[in-house]
């Protein structure tokens, strides 16, 4: 709280309890995903490694100009591993469009959000912009989260009073519903060119295989790129590749 940029240190992991014959706890051992998780198994790590992990989270964050200061799509953090995270996202409503060049997708969805819809109503999307690109780079779709269904709001304990998102004024933009999902995420800050996205997507798949997490078949057939900063931001940017998980440690 003493730091002006307000950092938030985040830790996930497991606690192992040694019990006696009467099921009383005799010993507790805590493991952090970020320092103790190695090839899908928890192993001891030096205390200084944990201290360094904590201090590294206190530095000021870096990033480009955020997309119109949009709120980030909320999620539940399930794992913060050394190189990747696992998050649970709620079901959300979105608009999407096919595109060839990225500015084309931003322009179309930005125009929709500015009021180019049947209700002439402005819509405030959530960040990030989600791009799905098939492995052959032929089909590309950009998705902007714009709200939650009343059913999803009710299930989360919120008031089910959200106004339905307006229909697009042109069929080139579509409304869509995205179900709740558990997603593995790998962040990178270099420009999101095609070779870079392929590299980090491949690296994410390697990490998941090592930790015995299984992506969906769809996640292996397309790249999912997420951008949090404005398209022409200068400097360090926040980019992520996502992979929806089919088999993981947080099955409900």
Coordinates of N, CA and C in Angstrom, one line a residue:
X1 N 0.8 -1.2 0.0 CA 0.0 0.0 0.0 C 0.9 1.3 0.0
X2 N 2.1 1.1 0.4 CA 3.0 2.3 0.4 C 3.5 2.7 -1.0
X3 N 3.3 1.8 -2.0 CA 3.8 2.1 -3.3 C 2.7 2.8 -4.1
X4 N 3.0 3.9 -4.8 CA 2.0 4.8 -5.4 C 1.3 4.0 -6.6
X5 N 1.9 3.1 -7.2 CA 1.3 2.4 -8.3 C 0.4 1.2 -7.9
X6 N 0.3 1.0 -6.6 CA -0.6 0.0 -6.1 C -0.4 -1.4 -6.6
X7 N 0.8 -2.1 -6.5 CA 0.9 -3.4 -7.0 C 0.1 -4.4 -6.2
X8 N -0.2 -5.5 -6.9 CA -0.9 -6.6 -6.2 C -0.1 -7.9 -6.4
X9 N 0.4 -8.4 -5.3 CA 1.1 -9.7 -5.3 C 0.1 -10.9 -5.3
X10 N 0.3 -11.8 -6.2 CA -0.7 -12.9 -6.3 C 0.0 -14.2 -6.2
X11 N -0.6 -15.1 -5.4 CA 0.0 -16.5 -5.2 C -1.1 -17.5 -5.3
X12 N -0.7 -18.6 -6.0 CA -1.6 -19.8 -6.0 C -0.8 -21.0 -5.7
X13 N -1.4 -22.0 -5.2 CA -0.7 -23.2 -4.9 C -1.5 -24.2 -4.2
X14 N -0.8 -25.1 -3.4 CA -1.5 -26.2 -2.7 C -0.9 -26.3 -1.3
X15 N -1.7 -26.8 -0.4 CA -1.2 -27.1 1.0 C -1.4 -28.6 1.2
X16 N -0.4 -29.2 1.7 CA -0.4 -30.6 2.1 C -0.4 -30.8 3.6
X17 N -1.3 -31.6 4.1 CA -1.4 -31.8 5.5 C -1.0 -33.2 5.9
X18 N -0.2 -33.4 6.9 CA 0.1 -34.7 7.4 C -0.8 -34.9 8.6
X19 N -1.5 -36.0 8.6 CA -2.5 -36.3 9.6 C -2.1 -37.5 10.5
X20 N -2.5 -37.5 11.8 CA -2.2 -38.7 12.6 C -3.4 -39.7 12.5
X21 N -3.4 -40.7 13.3 CA -4.4 -41.7 13.2 C -5.8 -41.2 13.5
X22 N -5.9 -40.1 14.1 CA -7.2 -39.5 14.5 C -7.6 -38.3 13.6
X23 N -6.9 -38.3 12.5 CA -7.1 -37.2 11.5 C -6.9 -35.8 12.0
X24 N -6.0 -35.7 12.9 CA -5.5 -34.4 13.4 C -4.3 -33.9 12.6
X25 N -4.3 -32.6 12.3 CA -3.2 -32.1 11.5 C -2.0 -32.0 12.3
X26 N -0.9 -32.7 11.9 CA 0.4 -32.7 12.6 C 1.4 -31.7 11.9
X27 N 1.2 -31.5 10.6 CA 2.1 -30.7 9.8 C 1.5 -30.2 8.6
X28 N 1.8 -28.9 8.2 CA 1.3 -28.3 7.0 C 2.5 -27.9 6.1
X29 N 2.4 -28.2 4.9 CA 3.5 -27.8 3.9 C 2.8 -27.0 2.8
X30 N 3.2 -25.8 2.5 CA 2.6 -25.0 1.5 C 3.6 -24.9 0.3
X31 N 3.0 -25.0 -0.9 CA 3.7 -24.9 -2.2 C 3.1 -23.9 -3.0
X32 N 4.0 -23.0 -3.6 CA 3.5 -22.0 -4.6 C 3.7 -22.6 -6.0
X33 N 2.7 -22.3 -6.8 CA 2.8 -22.7 -8.2 C 3.9 -22.0 -8.9
X34 N 4.2 -20.8 -8.5 CA 5.2 -20.0 -9.2 C 6.7 -20.4 -8.9
X35 N 6.9 -21.2 -7.9 CA 8.3 -21.5 -7.6 C 8.5 -23.0 -7.3
X36 N 7.4 -23.7 -6.9 CA 7.5 -25.1 -6.5 C 7.0 -26.1 -7.6
X37 N 6.3 -25.6 -8.5 CA 5.7 -26.5 -9.5 C 6.7 -26.8 -10.6
X38 N 7.1 -28.0 -10.8 CA 8.2 -28.4 -11.7 C 7.7 -29.7 -12.5
X39 N 7.4 -29.5 -13.8 CA 7.0 -30.7 -14.6 C 5.8 -31.4 -14.0
X40 N 4.8 -30.6 -13.5 CA 3.6 -31.1 -13.0 C 3.7 -31.6 -11.6
X41 N 4.8 -31.5 -10.9 CA 5.0 -32.0 -9.5 C 5.5 -30.9 -8.6
X42 N 5.1 -30.9 -7.4 CA 5.5 -29.9 -6.4 C 6.8 -30.3 -5.7
X43 N 7.8 -29.4 -5.8 CA 9.1 -29.7 -5.2 C 9.6 -28.6 -4.3
X44 N 10.4 -28.9 -3.3 CA 10.9 -27.8 -2.4 C 11.7 -26.8 -3.1
X45 N 11.7 -25.6 -2.7 CA 12.5 -24.5 -3.3 C 13.1 -23.7 -2.1
X46 N 14.2 -23.0 -2.3 CA 14.8 -22.2 -1.3 C 13.9 -21.0 -0.9
X47 N 14.0 -20.6 0.3 CA 13.2 -19.5 0.8 C 13.5 -18.2 0.0
X48 N 14.7 -18.0 -0.3 CA 15.0 -16.8 -1.1 C 14.4 -16.8 -2.4
X49 N 14.1 -17.9 -3.0 CA 13.4 -18.0 -4.3 C 12.0 -17.4 -4.1
X50 N 11.3 -17.7 -3.0 CA 10.0 -17.2 -2.8 C 10.0 -15.7 -2.5
X51 N 11.0 -15.2 -1.8 CA 11.2 -13.8 -1.5 C 11.4 -13.0 -2.8
X52 N 12.2 -13.6 -3.7 CA 12.5 -12.9 -5.0 C 11.2 -12.9 -5.8
X53 N 10.4 -14.0 -5.8 CA 9.2 -14.0 -6.6 C 8.2 -12.9 -6.1
X54 N 8.2 -12.7 -4.8 CA 7.3 -11.7 -4.2 C 7.8 -10.3 -4.6
X55 N 9.1 -10.0 -4.4 CA 9.6 -8.7 -4.7 C 9.4 -8.3 -6.2
X56 N 9.6 -9.3 -7.1 CA 9.4 -9.1 -8.5 C 8.0 -8.6 -8.9
X57 N 7.0 -8.9 -8.0 CA 5.7 -8.5 -8.3 C 5.4 -7.1 -7.8
X58 N 6.3 -6.5 -7.1 CA 6.1 -5.1 -6.6 C 6.5 -4.0 -7.5
X59 N 7.2 -4.3 -8.6 CA 7.6 -3.3 -9.5 C 6.5 -2.7 -10.3
X60 N 6.7 -1.4 -10.8 CA 5.6 -0.8 -11.6 C 5.4 -1.5 -12.9
X61 N 4.1 -1.7 -13.2 CA 3.8 -2.4 -14.5 C 4.1 -1.6 -15.7
X62 N 4.4 -2.2 -16.8 CA 4.7 -1.6 -18.1 C 3.6 -1.9 -19.1
X63 N 3.3 -1.0 -20.0 CA 2.3 -1.3 -21.0 C 2.0 -0.1 -21.9
X64 N 1.4 -0.3 -23.0 CA 1.1 0.8 -23.9 C -0.2 1.5 -23.5
X65 N -0.7 2.3 -24.4 CA -1.9 3.0 -24.1 C -3.1 2.0 -24.1
X66 N -3.8 1.9 -23.0 CA -4.9 1.0 -22.9 C -6.0 1.3 -23.9
X67 N -6.8 0.3 -24.4 CA -7.8 0.6 -25.3 C -9.0 1.4 -24.7
X68 N -8.9 2.7 -24.9 CA -10.0 3.6 -24.4 C -10.3 3.4 -23.0
X69 N -9.2 3.0 -22.2 CA -9.4 2.8 -20.8 C -10.5 1.8 -20.4
X70 N -10.7 0.8 -21.2 CA -11.7 -0.2 -21.0 C -11.4 -1.1 -19.8
X71 N -12.4 -1.5 -19.1 CA -12.3 -2.4 -18.0 C -11.8 -3.8 -18.5
X72 N -11.1 -4.5 -17.7 CA -10.6 -5.8 -18.2 C -11.7 -6.8 -17.9
X73 N -11.8 -7.8 -18.8 CA -12.8 -8.9 -18.6 C -12.4 -9.6 -17.3
X74 N -13.4 -9.7 -16.4 CA -13.0 -10.3 -15.1 C -12.8 -11.8 -15.2
X75 N -11.9 -12.3 -14.3 CA -11.6 -13.7 -14.2 C -11.2 -14.1 -12.8
X76 N -11.2 -15.4 -12.6 CA -10.7 -16.0 -11.3 C -9.4 -16.6 -11.6
X77 N -8.3 -16.2 -10.9 CA -7.0 -16.8 -11.1 C -6.9 -18.1 -10.4
X78 N -6.6 -19.2 -11.2 CA -6.5 -20.5 -10.6 C -5.1 -21.0 -10.4
X79 N -4.2 -20.5 -11.3 CA -2.8 -20.9 -11.2 C -1.9 -19.7 -11.7
X80 N -0.9 -19.4 -11.0 CA 0.2 -18.5 -11.5 C 1.5 -19.3 -11.4
X81 N 1.8 -19.9 -12.5 CA 3.0 -20.7 -12.7 C 4.1 -19.8 -13.1
X82 N 5.4 -20.3 -13.1 CA 6.5 -19.4 -13.5 C 6.3 -18.8 -14.8
X83 N 5.7 -19.4 -15.9 CA 5.7 -18.8 -17.2 C 4.2 -18.6 -17.7
X84 N 3.2 -19.2 -17.0 CA 1.9 -19.0 -17.5 C 0.9 -19.0 -16.4
X85 N -0.3 -18.6 -16.7 CA -1.4 -18.6 -15.7 C -2.6 -19.5 -16.2
X86 N -3.4 -19.9 -15.3 CA -4.7 -20.5 -15.6 C -5.8 -19.7 -15.0
X87 N -6.8 -19.3 -15.8 CA -7.9 -18.4 -15.3 C -9.2 -19.1 -15.7
X88 N -10.2 -18.8 -14.9 CA -11.6 -19.2 -15.2 C -12.3 -17.9 -15.5
X89 N -12.8 -17.9 -16.8 CA -13.6 -16.7 -17.2 C -15.1 -17.1 -17.2
X90 N -16.0 -16.1 -16.9 CA -17.4 -16.4 -16.9 C -17.9 -16.3 -18.3
X91 N -19.1 -16.8 -18.6 CA -19.8 -16.7 -19.9 C -20.0 -15.2 -20.2
X92 N -19.8 -14.8 -21.4 CA -20.0 -13.4 -21.7 C -20.6 -13.3 -23.1
X93 N -21.2 -12.1 -23.4 CA -21.7 -11.8 -24.7 C -20.7 -11.0 -25.4
X94 N -20.7 -11.1 -26.7 CA -19.6 -10.4 -27.5 C -20.1 -10.1 -28.9
X95 N -19.4 -9.3 -29.6 CA -19.6 -9.1 -31.0 C -18.3 -9.5 -31.7
X96 N -18.4 -10.0 -32.9 CA -17.2 -10.5 -33.7 C -17.3 -10.1 -35.1
X97 N -16.2 -10.1 -35.8 CA -16.2 -9.9 -37.2 C -15.0 -10.7 -37.8
X98 N -15.1 -11.1 -39.0 CA -14.0 -11.7 -39.7 C -13.1 -10.6 -40.3
X99 N -11.8 -10.8 -40.4 CA -11.0 -9.7 -40.9 C -9.8 -10.4 -41.7
X100 N -9.1 -9.5 -42.4 CA -7.8 -9.9 -43.1 C -6.6 -9.3 -42.4
X101 N -6.7 -8.0 -42.2 CA -5.7 -7.2 -41.5 C -6.3 -6.7 -40.2
X102 N -5.4 -6.7 -39.1 CA -5.9 -6.4 -37.8 C -6.6 -5.0 -37.7
X103 N -6.1 -4.0 -38.3 CA -6.8 -2.7 -38.2 C -8.2 -2.7 -38.8
X104 N -8.5 -3.6 -39.7 CA -9.8 -3.8 -40.3 C -10.8 -4.2 -39.2
X105 N -10.4 -5.2 -38.4 CA -11.2 -5.7 -37.3 C -11.5 -4.7 -36.3
X106 N -10.4 -4.0 -35.9 CA -10.5 -2.9 -34.9 C -11.5 -1.8 -35.4
X107 N -11.4 -1.4 -36.6 CA -12.2 -0.4 -37.2 C -13.7 -0.8 -37.1
X108 N -14.0 -2.0 -37.6 CA -15.4 -2.4 -37.6 C -16.0 -2.5 -36.2
X109 N -15.3 -3.1 -35.3 CA -15.9 -3.3 -34.0 C -15.9 -2.0 -33.2
X110 N -14.9 -1.1 -33.5 CA -14.9 0.2 -32.9 C -16.0 1.0 -33.3
X111 N -16.4 0.9 -34.6 CA -17.5 1.7 -35.2 C -18.8 1.2 -34.5
X112 N -18.9 -0.2 -34.4 CA -20.1 -0.7 -33.7 C -20.2 -0.2 -32.3
X113 N -19.1 -0.2 -31.6 CA -19.2 0.3 -30.2 C -19.5 1.8 -30.1
X114 N -19.1 2.5 -31.1 CA -19.4 4.0 -31.1 C -20.8 4.3 -31.5
X115 N -21.6 3.3 -31.8 CA -23.0 3.6 -32.1 C -23.5 3.1 -33.5
X116 N -22.7 2.4 -34.2 CA -23.1 1.9 -35.5 C -23.8 0.6 -35.3
X117 N -25.0 0.7 -34.8 CA -25.9 -0.5 -34.5 C -27.3 -0.1 -34.7
X118 N -28.3 -1.0 -34.6 CA -29.7 -0.7 -34.9 C -30.3 0.2 -33.9
X119 N -29.6 0.4 -32.7 CA -30.2 1.2 -31.7 C -29.4 2.6 -31.6
X120 N -28.4 2.7 -32.4 CA -27.5 3.9 -32.4 C -27.0 4.1 -30.9
X121 N -26.7 3.0 -30.2 CA -26.3 3.1 -28.8 C -24.8 2.8 -28.7
X122 N -24.1 3.6 -27.9 CA -22.7 3.4 -27.6 C -22.6 2.2 -26.7
X123 N -21.6 1.4 -26.9 CA -21.3 0.2 -26.1 C -19.9 0.3 -25.6
X124 N -19.6 0.0 -24.3 CA -18.3 0.0 -23.8 C -17.8 -1.4 -23.7
X125 N -16.9 -1.8 -24.6 CA -16.4 -3.2 -24.6 C -15.4 -3.4 -23.4
X126 N -15.2 -4.7 -23.1 CA -14.1 -5.1 -22.2 C -12.9 -5.3 -22.9
X127 N -11.7 -5.2 -22.2 CA -10.5 -5.5 -22.8 C -10.2 -7.0 -22.3
X128 N -9.6 -7.8 -23.1 CA -8.8 -7.6 -24.3 C -9.6 -7.8 -25.6
X129 N -9.0 -7.4 -26.7 CA -9.5 -7.8 -28.0 C -9.0 -9.2 -28.3
X130 N -9.9 -10.1 -28.6 CA -9.5 -11.5 -28.8 C -9.6 -11.9 -30.2
X131 N -8.4 -12.4 -30.7 CA -8.3 -12.8 -32.1 C -8.1 -14.3 -32.3
X132 N -8.9 -14.9 -33.0 CA -8.7 -16.3 -33.3 C -8.3 -16.5 -34.7
X133 N -7.1 -17.2 -34.9 CA -6.5 -17.3 -36.2 C -6.3 -18.8 -36.4
X134 N -6.8 -19.4 -37.5 CA -6.5 -20.8 -37.7 C -5.1 -21.0 -38.1
X135 N -4.6 -22.2 -37.9 CA -3.1 -22.5 -38.0 C -2.6 -22.2 -39.4
X136 N -3.5 -22.2 -40.4 CA -3.1 -21.9 -41.8 C -3.2 -20.4 -42.1
X137 N -3.7 -19.6 -41.1 CA -3.8 -18.2 -41.2 C -4.8 -17.7 -42.3
X138 N -5.7 -18.6 -42.6 CA -6.7 -18.2 -43.6 C -8.0 -17.6 -43.0
X139 N -8.5 -18.1 -41.9 CA -9.6 -17.6 -41.3 C -9.2 -16.9 -40.0
X140 N -9.6 -15.6 -39.9 CA -9.3 -14.8 -38.8 C -10.6 -14.1 -38.3
X141 N -10.8 -14.2 -37.0 CA -12.0 -13.6 -36.4 C -11.6 -12.8 -35.1
X142 N -12.1 -11.5 -35.0 CA -11.8 -10.7 -33.9 C -13.1 -10.6 -33.0
X143 N -12.9 -10.8 -31.7 CA -14.0 -10.8 -30.8 C -13.8 -9.7 -29.7
X144 N -14.9 -9.0 -29.5 CA -14.9 -8.0 -28.4 C -15.9 -8.4 -27.4
X145 N -15.5 -8.7 -26.1 CA -16.5 -8.9 -25.1 C -17.2 -7.6 -24.8
X146 N -18.6 -7.6 -24.7 CA -19.3 -6.4 -24.4 C -20.3 -6.5 -23.3
X147 N -20.5 -7.7 -22.7 CA -21.4 -7.8 -21.6 C -21.6 -9.2 -21.1
X148 N -22.5 -9.3 -20.2 CA -22.9 -10.6 -19.6 C -24.4 -10.9 -19.7
X149 N -24.8 -12.1 -19.9 CA -26.2 -12.4 -20.0 C -26.8 -12.2 -18.6
X150 N -28.1 -12.0 -18.6 CA -28.8 -11.8 -17.3 C -28.7 -13.1 -16.5
X151 N -28.7 -14.3 -17.2 CA -28.5 -15.6 -16.5 C -27.2 -15.7 -15.8
X152 N -26.1 -15.2 -16.5 CA -24.8 -15.3 -16.0 C -24.6 -14.3 -14.8
X153 N -25.3 -13.1 -14.9 CA -25.2 -12.2 -13.8 C -25.9 -12.8 -12.5
X154 N -27.1 -13.4 -12.8 CA -27.8 -14.0 -11.6 C -27.0 -15.1 -11.0
X155 N -26.3 -16.0 -11.8 CA -25.6 -17.0 -11.2 C -24.4 -16.5 -10.4
X156 N -23.9 -15.4 -10.8 CA -22.7 -14.8 -10.0 C -23.1 -14.0 -8.8
X157 N -24.5 -13.9 -8.6 CA -24.9 -13.1 -7.5 C -25.2 -11.6 -7.8
X158 N -25.0 -11.2 -9.1 CA -25.3 -9.9 -9.5 C -26.7 -9.7 -9.8
X159 N -27.1 -8.4 -10.0 CA -28.5 -8.1 -10.4 C -28.7 -8.4 -11.8
X160 N -29.7 -9.2 -12.1 CA -29.9 -9.5 -13.5 C -30.7 -8.4 -14.2
X161 N -30.0 -7.3 -14.5 CA -30.7 -6.2 -15.1 C -30.0 -5.6 -16.3
X162 N -29.0 -6.3 -16.8 CA -28.3 -5.7 -17.9 C -29.1 -5.6 -19.2
X163 N -29.0 -4.5 -19.9 CA -29.7 -4.3 -21.1 C -29.0 -5.2 -22.2
X164 N -29.8 -5.8 -23.1 CA -29.3 -6.7 -24.1 C -28.4 -5.8 -25.1
X165 N -27.3 -6.4 -25.6 CA -26.5 -5.7 -26.5 C -27.2 -5.4 -27.8
X166 N -27.0 -4.3 -28.4 CA -27.8 -4.0 -29.6 C -27.3 -4.8 -30.8
X167 N -28.2 -5.1 -31.7 CA -27.9 -5.8 -32.9 C -27.0 -5.0 -33.8
X168 N -26.1 -5.6 -34.5 CA -25.3 -4.8 -35.5 C -26.1 -4.2 -36.6
X169 N -25.7 -3.2 -37.2 CA -26.4 -2.5 -38.3 C -26.0 -3.2 -39.6
X170 N -25.0 -4.1 -39.6 CA -24.5 -4.7 -40.8 C -24.2 -6.1 -40.5
X171 N -24.5 -7.1 -41.4 CA -24.2 -8.5 -41.2 C -22.7 -8.8 -41.1
X172 N -21.9 -7.9 -41.4 CA -20.4 -8.1 -41.4 C -20.0 -8.3 -39.9
X173 N -20.8 -7.8 -39.0 CA -20.6 -7.9 -37.6 C -21.7 -8.8 -37.0
X174 N -21.3 -9.8 -36.1 CA -22.2 -10.7 -35.5 C -22.2 -10.7 -34.0
X175 N -23.4 -10.9 -33.4 CA -23.4 -11.1 -32.0 C -23.1 -12.6 -31.7
X176 N -22.5 -12.8 -30.6 CA -22.2 -14.2 -30.2 C -22.1 -14.4 -28.7
X177 N -22.3 -15.6 -28.2 CA -22.2 -15.9 -26.8 C -21.0 -16.8 -26.6
X178 N -20.2 -16.5 -25.6 CA -19.0 -17.3 -25.3 C -19.3 -18.0 -23.9
X179 N -19.2 -19.3 -23.9 CA -19.5 -20.0 -22.6 C -18.4 -19.8 -21.6
X180 N -18.7 -20.1 -20.3 CA -17.7 -20.1 -19.3 C -16.6 -21.1 -19.6
X181 N -15.3 -20.7 -19.4 CA -14.2 -21.6 -19.7 C -13.0 -21.4 -18.9
X182 N -12.2 -22.4 -18.8 CA -10.9 -22.3 -18.1 C -9.8 -22.2 -19.2
X183 N -9.0 -21.2 -19.0 CA -8.1 -20.8 -20.1 C -6.6 -20.7 -19.5
X184 N -5.7 -21.3 -20.2 CA -4.3 -21.2 -20.0 C -3.8 -20.0 -20.7
X185 N -2.9 -19.2 -20.1 CA -2.5 -17.9 -20.7 C -1.0 -17.7 -20.6
X186 N -0.4 -17.3 -21.7 CA 1.0 -17.0 -21.7 C 1.2 -15.5 -22.2
X187 N 1.8 -14.7 -21.3 CA 2.0 -13.3 -21.7 C 3.3 -13.0 -22.4
X188 N 3.3 -12.1 -23.3 CA 4.5 -11.6 -23.9 C 4.4 -10.2 -24.3
X189 N 5.5 -9.5 -24.4 CA 5.5 -8.0 -24.6 C 6.1 -7.6 -25.9
X190 N 6.5 -8.5 -26.7 CA 7.1 -8.2 -28.0 C 6.0 -8.0 -29.0
X191 N 6.2 -7.3 -30.1 CA 5.1 -7.1 -31.1 C 4.5 -8.4 -31.6
X192 N 3.2 -8.5 -31.7 CA 2.5 -9.7 -32.0 C 2.5 -10.0 -33.5
X193 N 3.6 -10.2 -34.1 CA 3.7 -10.7 -35.5 C 3.3 -12.1 -35.5
X194 N 3.1 -12.6 -36.7 CA 2.7 -14.0 -36.9 C 3.7 -15.0 -36.4
X195 N 5.0 -14.8 -36.7 CA 6.0 -15.8 -36.1 C 6.1 -15.7 -34.6
X196 N 5.9 -14.6 -34.0 CA 5.9 -14.4 -32.5 C 4.7 -15.1 -31.9
X197 N 3.6 -15.0 -32.5 CA 2.4 -15.6 -32.0 C 2.5 -17.1 -32.1
X198 N 3.0 -17.6 -33.2 CA 3.2 -19.1 -33.3 C 4.2 -19.6 -32.3
X199 N 5.3 -18.8 -32.0 CA 6.3 -19.3 -31.1 C 5.7 -19.4 -29.7
X200 N 5.0 -18.3 -29.2 CA 4.5 -18.4 -27.9 C 3.3 -19.3 -27.7
X201 N 2.6 -19.5 -28.8 CA 1.5 -20.6 -28.7 C 2.1 -21.9 -28.6
X202 N 3.2 -22.2 -29.3 CA 3.9 -23.5 -29.2 C 4.5 -23.7 -27.8
X203 N 5.1 -22.6 -27.3 CA 5.7 -22.7 -25.9 C 4.6 -22.9 -24.9
X204 N 3.4 -22.3 -25.0 CA 2.3 -22.6 -24.1 C 1.9 -24.0 -24.1
X205 N 1.8 -24.6 -25.3 CA 1.5 -26.0 -25.4 C 2.5 -26.9 -24.8
X206 N 3.8 -26.6 -24.9 CA 4.8 -27.3 -24.2 C 4.7 -27.3 -22.7
X207 N 4.4 -26.1 -22.2 CA 4.2 -26.0 -20.7 C 3.0 -26.8 -20.2
X208 N 1.9 -26.7 -21.0 CA 0.7 -27.5 -20.5 C 1.0 -29.0 -20.5
X209 N 1.7 -29.4 -21.6 CA 2.0 -30.9 -21.6 C 2.8 -31.3 -20.5
X210 N 3.8 -30.5 -20.1 CA 4.7 -30.8 -19.0 C 3.9 -30.9 -17.6
X211 N 2.9 -30.0 -17.5 CA 2.1 -30.0 -16.3 C 0.8 -30.8 -16.3
X212 N 0.7 -31.6 -17.4 CA -0.4 -32.5 -17.5 C -1.8 -31.8 -17.6
X213 N -1.8 -30.7 -18.3 CA -3.0 -30.0 -18.6 C -3.3 -30.1 -20.1
X214 N -4.5 -30.4 -20.5 CA -4.9 -30.8 -21.9 C -5.8 -29.7 -22.5
X215 N -5.3 -29.1 -23.6 CA -6.1 -28.1 -24.3 C -7.2 -28.8 -25.1
X216 N -8.3 -28.0 -25.4 CA -9.3 -28.6 -26.3 C -8.7 -28.8 -27.7
X217 N -9.4 -29.6 -28.5 CA -9.0 -29.8 -29.9 C -9.0 -28.5 -30.6
X218 N -10.0 -27.7 -30.4 CA -10.1 -26.4 -31.1 C -8.9 -25.5 -30.8
X219 N -8.4 -25.6 -29.5 CA -7.2 -24.8 -29.2 C -6.0 -25.2 -29.9
X220 N -5.9 -26.5 -30.4 CA -4.8 -26.9 -31.1 C -4.9 -26.6 -32.6
X221 N -6.0 -26.2 -33.0 CA -6.3 -26.0 -34.5 C -6.3 -24.5 -34.8
X222 N -6.2 -23.6 -33.8 CA -6.2 -22.2 -34.0 C -5.4 -21.5 -33.0
X223 N -4.8 -20.4 -33.3 CA -4.1 -19.5 -32.3 C -5.1 -18.5 -31.8
X224 N -5.0 -18.3 -30.5 CA -5.9 -17.2 -29.9 C -4.9 -16.2 -29.3
X225 N -5.0 -15.0 -29.9 CA -4.2 -13.8 -29.5 C -5.0 -12.8 -28.8
X226 N -4.6 -12.3 -27.7 CA -5.3 -11.2 -27.0 C -4.4 -10.0 -26.8
X227 N -5.0 -8.9 -27.2 CA -4.3 -7.6 -27.0 C -5.0 -6.7 -26.1
X228 N -4.3 -6.1 -25.1 CA -4.9 -5.2 -24.1 C -4.6 -3.8 -24.4
X229 N -3.7 -3.4 -25.3 CA -3.3 -2.1 -25.5 C -3.9 -1.6 -26.9
X230 N -3.9 -0.3 -27.0 CA -4.4 0.3 -28.3 C -3.5 -0.2 -29.4
X231 N -4.0 -0.4 -30.6 CA -3.3 -1.1 -31.7 C -2.1 -0.3 -32.1
X232 N -2.0 1.0 -32.0 CA -0.8 1.7 -32.4 C 0.0 2.2 -31.1
X233 N -0.1 1.5 -30.0 CA 0.6 1.9 -28.8 C 2.1 1.9 -29.1
X234 N 2.8 2.8 -28.4 CA 4.3 2.9 -28.5 C 4.9 2.3 -27.2
X235 N 5.9 1.5 -27.4 CA 6.6 1.0 -26.2 C 6.1 -0.4 -25.9
X236 N 6.3 -0.8 -24.6 CA 6.0 -2.2 -24.2 C 4.5 -2.4 -24.3
X237 N 4.1 -3.6 -24.8 CA 2.7 -3.9 -24.9 C 2.3 -5.1 -24.1
X238 N 1.1 -5.3 -23.7 CA 0.6 -6.5 -23.1 C -0.1 -7.4 -24.1
X239 N 0.5 -8.5 -24.5 CA -0.1 -9.4 -25.4 C -0.2 -10.8 -24.7
X240 N -1.2 -11.6 -25.0 CA -1.3 -12.9 -24.5 C -1.7 -13.9 -25.5
X241 N -1.3 -15.1 -25.4 CA -1.9 -16.2 -26.2 C -2.7 -17.1 -25.2
X242 N -3.8 -17.5 -25.6 CA -4.7 -18.3 -24.8 C -4.9 -19.7 -25.4
X243 N -5.2 -20.7 -24.5 CA -5.6 -22.0 -24.9 C -6.7 -22.5 -23.9
X244 N -7.9 -22.7 -24.4 CA -9.0 -23.3 -23.6 C -8.6 -24.7 -23.2
X245 N -8.8 -25.0 -21.9 CA -8.4 -26.3 -21.4 C -9.6 -27.3 -21.4
X246 N -9.4 -28.5 -21.8 CA -10.4 -29.6 -21.7 C -10.2 -30.4 -20.5
X247 N -9.0 -30.6 -20.1 CA -8.7 -31.4 -18.9 C -7.7 -30.7 -18.0
X248 N -8.1 -30.5 -16.7 CA -7.2 -29.7 -15.9 C -7.5 -30.0 -14.4
X249 N -6.9 -29.3 -13.5 CA -7.0 -29.7 -12.1 C -8.2 -29.0 -11.4
X250 N -9.0 -28.2 -12.1 CA -10.1 -27.5 -11.5 C -11.4 -27.8 -12.1
X251 N -11.6 -29.1 -12.4 CA -12.9 -29.6 -12.9 C -14.0 -29.4 -11.8
X252 N -15.1 -28.9 -12.2 CA -16.2 -28.6 -11.3 C -17.1 -29.8 -11.2

